[in-house]
Amino acid sequence: MAERTLFTRIIDGEIPGDFVYQDEHVVAIRDINPSAPVHVLVIPRKPVRSLAHLEEKDRELAGHLLLAVRKVAEQEGIGESGYRVVINTGDGGGQTVPHLHLHVMGGTEFTEAGMRG
Ligand code: AMP
């Protein structure tokens, strides 16, 4: 069996995580090294390696992930002010944890180039 990912181990409670949202398909935890005042990772329970590994059969899961982002953003109070969603994909995309996750970042002002300030 493939090695279990860091996020699977957090989801299974082997490693602590600061959970802010959970449902049947998705969990959301605070990033341990936040790069914005609100920085949450939305993660499918299914250990899809990256966005590049998402398959046709994951269509429903993909929609579920986006809806979870919206719910988490509202819950975190950034639904109205706006936020940035990032999916680092593969080595070239700077992905360090090989388990698909969406970074939801807000509580600050982003410019086209990055974070202001
Ligand atoms: P990426 O570089 O897109 O793969 O993002 C991985 C993210 O996981 C980084 O922003 C890390 O700060 C975050 N991270 C690593 N370990 C943990 C952990 N134990 N709990 C929460 N977030 C973590």
mmCIF file of C-alpha atoms and ligand atoms in Angstrom:
data_model
loop_
_atom_site.group_PDB
_atom_site.id
_atom_site.type_symbol
_atom_site.label_atom_id
_atom_site.label_comp_id
_atom_site.label_asym_id
_atom_site.label_seq_id
_atom_site.Cartn_x
_atom_site.Cartn_y
_atom_site.Cartn_z
ATOM 1 C CA MET A 1 0.000 0.000 0.000
ATOM 2 C CA ALA A 2 1.204 3.505 -0.770
ATOM 3 C CA GLU A 3 2.564 5.472 2.163
ATOM 4 C CA ARG A 4 -0.096 7.500 3.939
ATOM 5 C CA THR A 5 0.238 11.234 3.536
ATOM 6 C CA LEU A 6 0.754 13.790 6.282
ATOM 7 C CA PHE A 7 -2.793 14.996 5.723
ATOM 8 C CA THR A 8 -4.247 11.487 5.938
ATOM 9 C CA ARG A 9 -2.453 11.084 9.244
ATOM 10 C CA ILE A 10 -3.917 14.376 10.476
ATOM 11 C CA ILE A 11 -7.393 13.365 9.244
ATOM 12 C CA ASP A 12 -7.012 10.036 11.099
ATOM 13 C CA GLY A 13 -5.997 11.823 14.305
ATOM 14 C CA GLU A 14 -2.442 10.445 14.443
ATOM 15 C CA ILE A 15 -0.999 13.939 14.158
ATOM 16 C CA PRO A 16 -2.780 16.936 15.672
ATOM 17 C CA GLY A 17 -4.544 19.364 13.381
ATOM 18 C CA ASP A 18 -6.532 22.523 14.054
ATOM 19 C CA PHE A 19 -9.769 21.531 12.321
ATOM 20 C CA VAL A 20 -12.139 24.301 11.318
ATOM 21 C CA TYR A 21 -14.500 22.275 9.107
ATOM 22 C CA GLN A 22 -15.300 18.619 8.467
ATOM 23 C CA ASP A 23 -17.859 16.764 6.411
ATOM 24 C CA GLU A 24 -18.155 13.389 4.740
ATOM 25 C CA HIS A 25 -15.714 14.185 1.926
ATOM 26 C CA VAL A 26 -13.611 17.112 3.059
ATOM 27 C CA VAL A 27 -11.760 18.506 6.061
ATOM 28 C CA ALA A 28 -10.244 21.936 6.625
ATOM 29 C CA ILE A 29 -7.363 22.701 8.971
ATOM 30 C CA ARG A 30 -5.407 25.827 9.783
ATOM 31 C CA ASP A 31 -2.051 25.976 8.041
ATOM 32 C CA ILE A 32 0.736 25.446 10.577
ATOM 33 C CA ASN A 33 2.804 28.174 8.908
ATOM 34 C CA PRO A 34 0.220 30.754 7.830
ATOM 35 C CA SER A 35 1.055 33.272 5.149
ATOM 36 C CA ALA A 36 -2.071 35.369 5.788
ATOM 37 C CA PRO A 37 -4.173 36.159 8.900
ATOM 38 C CA VAL A 38 -6.617 33.480 7.721
ATOM 39 C CA HIS A 39 -4.875 30.520 6.084
ATOM 40 C CA VAL A 40 -6.857 27.309 5.941
ATOM 41 C CA LEU A 41 -6.204 24.158 3.924
ATOM 42 C CA VAL A 42 -9.234 22.433 2.422
ATOM 43 C CA ILE A 43 -8.353 18.770 1.916
ATOM 44 C CA PRO A 44 -10.298 15.839 0.463
ATOM 45 C CA ARG A 45 -10.405 12.798 2.739
ATOM 46 C CA LYS A 46 -9.553 10.800 -0.357
ATOM 47 C CA PRO A 47 -5.764 11.044 -0.795
ATOM 48 C CA VAL A 48 -5.712 12.341 -4.386
ATOM 49 C CA ARG A 49 -2.041 13.118 -4.973
ATOM 50 C CA SER A 50 -2.514 16.483 -6.671
ATOM 51 C CA LEU A 51 -4.811 18.418 -8.957
ATOM 52 C CA ALA A 52 -3.005 16.676 -11.822
ATOM 53 C CA HIS A 53 -4.248 13.345 -10.466
ATOM 54 C CA LEU A 54 -7.911 14.301 -10.236
ATOM 55 C CA GLU A 55 -9.968 12.008 -12.475
ATOM 56 C CA GLU A 56 -13.356 12.166 -14.185
ATOM 57 C CA LYS A 57 -14.770 9.998 -11.418
ATOM 58 C CA ASP A 58 -13.748 12.713 -8.922
ATOM 59 C CA ARG A 59 -16.070 15.264 -10.530
ATOM 60 C CA GLU A 60 -18.409 15.389 -7.551
ATOM 61 C CA LEU A 61 -15.515 15.608 -5.126
ATOM 62 C CA ALA A 62 -14.068 18.530 -7.085
ATOM 63 C CA GLY A 63 -17.328 20.437 -6.738
ATOM 64 C CA HIS A 64 -17.516 19.502 -3.098
ATOM 65 C CA LEU A 65 -14.057 20.959 -2.481
ATOM 66 C CA LEU A 66 -15.027 24.313 -3.979
ATOM 67 C CA LEU A 67 -18.235 24.484 -1.980
ATOM 68 C CA ALA A 68 -16.258 23.657 1.166
ATOM 69 C CA VAL A 69 -13.931 26.574 0.364
ATOM 70 C CA ARG A 70 -16.932 28.894 0.222
ATOM 71 C CA LYS A 71 -18.285 27.572 3.533
ATOM 72 C CA VAL A 72 -14.911 27.849 5.270
ATOM 73 C CA ALA A 73 -14.430 31.396 3.964
ATOM 74 C CA GLU A 74 -17.838 32.445 5.292
ATOM 75 C CA GLN A 75 -17.171 30.743 8.622
ATOM 76 C CA GLU A 76 -13.813 32.505 8.906
ATOM 77 C CA GLY A 77 -15.435 35.883 8.217
ATOM 78 C CA ILE A 78 -13.750 36.516 4.872
ATOM 79 C CA GLY A 79 -16.640 35.529 2.622
ATOM 80 C CA GLU A 80 -17.556 39.147 1.929
ATOM 81 C CA SER A 81 -14.127 40.791 2.035
ATOM 82 C CA GLY A 82 -12.692 38.260 -0.382
ATOM 83 C CA TYR A 83 -9.875 35.737 -0.336
ATOM 84 C CA ARG A 84 -7.361 33.907 -2.452
ATOM 85 C CA VAL A 85 -7.471 30.192 -3.283
ATOM 86 C CA VAL A 86 -4.243 28.490 -4.356
ATOM 87 C CA ILE A 87 -3.590 24.912 -5.443
ATOM 88 C CA ASN A 88 0.131 24.222 -5.718
ATOM 89 C CA THR A 89 0.478 21.327 -8.131
ATOM 90 C CA GLY A 90 3.531 19.116 -8.438
ATOM 91 C CA ASP A 91 7.181 20.031 -7.927
ATOM 92 C CA GLY A 92 7.043 22.857 -10.461
ATOM 93 C CA GLY A 93 4.035 24.296 -8.653
ATOM 94 C CA GLY A 94 5.777 24.210 -5.290
ATOM 95 C CA GLN A 95 3.621 21.440 -3.837
ATOM 96 C CA THR A 96 5.274 19.956 -0.749
ATOM 97 C CA VAL A 97 2.566 17.644 0.579
ATOM 98 C CA PRO A 98 1.484 15.046 -2.022
ATOM 99 C CA HIS A 99 -2.193 15.136 -1.058
ATOM 100 C CA LEU A 100 -4.425 17.595 -2.920
ATOM 101 C CA HIS A 101 -5.258 20.677 -0.860
ATOM 102 C CA LEU A 102 -6.631 24.152 -1.503
ATOM 103 C CA HIS A 103 -5.042 27.048 0.339
ATOM 104 C CA VAL A 104 -7.703 29.565 1.395
ATOM 105 C CA MET A 105 -6.061 32.829 2.399
ATOM 106 C CA GLY A 106 -7.627 36.069 3.514
ATOM 107 C CA GLY A 107 -7.906 38.695 6.180
ATOM 108 C CA THR A 108 -5.431 40.815 4.255
ATOM 109 C CA GLU A 109 -5.436 42.601 0.954
ATOM 110 C CA PHE A 110 -3.969 40.802 -2.032
ATOM 111 C CA THR A 111 -2.836 42.595 -5.141
ATOM 112 C CA GLU A 112 -2.444 41.023 -8.543
ATOM 113 C CA ALA A 113 1.176 40.296 -7.697
ATOM 114 C CA GLY A 114 0.762 39.120 -4.118
ATOM 115 C CA MET A 115 0.008 40.344 -0.671
ATOM 116 C CA ARG A 116 0.010 44.096 -0.081
ATOM 117 C CA GLY A 117 2.344 45.394 2.577
HETATM 118 P P1 AMP B 1 1.963 22.967 -0.338
HETATM 119 O O1 AMP B 1 3.309 23.618 -0.330
HETATM 120 O O2 AMP B 1 0.985 23.584 -1.280
HETATM 121 O O3 AMP B 1 2.075 21.458 -0.513
HETATM 122 O O4 AMP B 1 1.345 23.259 1.072
HETATM 123 C C1 AMP B 1 1.556 22.481 2.190
HETATM 124 C C2 AMP B 1 1.136 23.317 3.355
HETATM 125 O O5 AMP B 1 0.974 22.461 4.463
HETATM 126 C C3 AMP B 1 2.167 24.381 3.754
HETATM 127 O O6 AMP B 1 1.562 25.673 3.676
HETATM 128 C C4 AMP B 1 2.522 24.009 5.187
HETATM 129 O O7 AMP B 1 2.708 25.133 6.014
HETATM 130 C C5 AMP B 1 1.332 23.179 5.613
HETATM 131 N N1 AMP B 1 1.598 22.204 6.660
HETATM 132 C C6 AMP B 1 2.666 21.376 6.764
HETATM 133 N N2 AMP B 1 2.555 20.603 7.842
HETATM 134 C C7 AMP B 1 1.370 20.938 8.441
HETATM 135 C C8 AMP B 1 0.694 20.500 9.614
HETATM 136 N N3 AMP B 1 1.182 19.540 10.409
HETATM 137 N N4 AMP B 1 -0.496 21.085 9.923
HETATM 138 C C9 AMP B 1 -1.003 22.068 9.135
HETATM 139 N N5 AMP B 1 -0.403 22.514 8.026
HETATM 140 C C10 AMP B 1 0.771 21.973 7.678
#
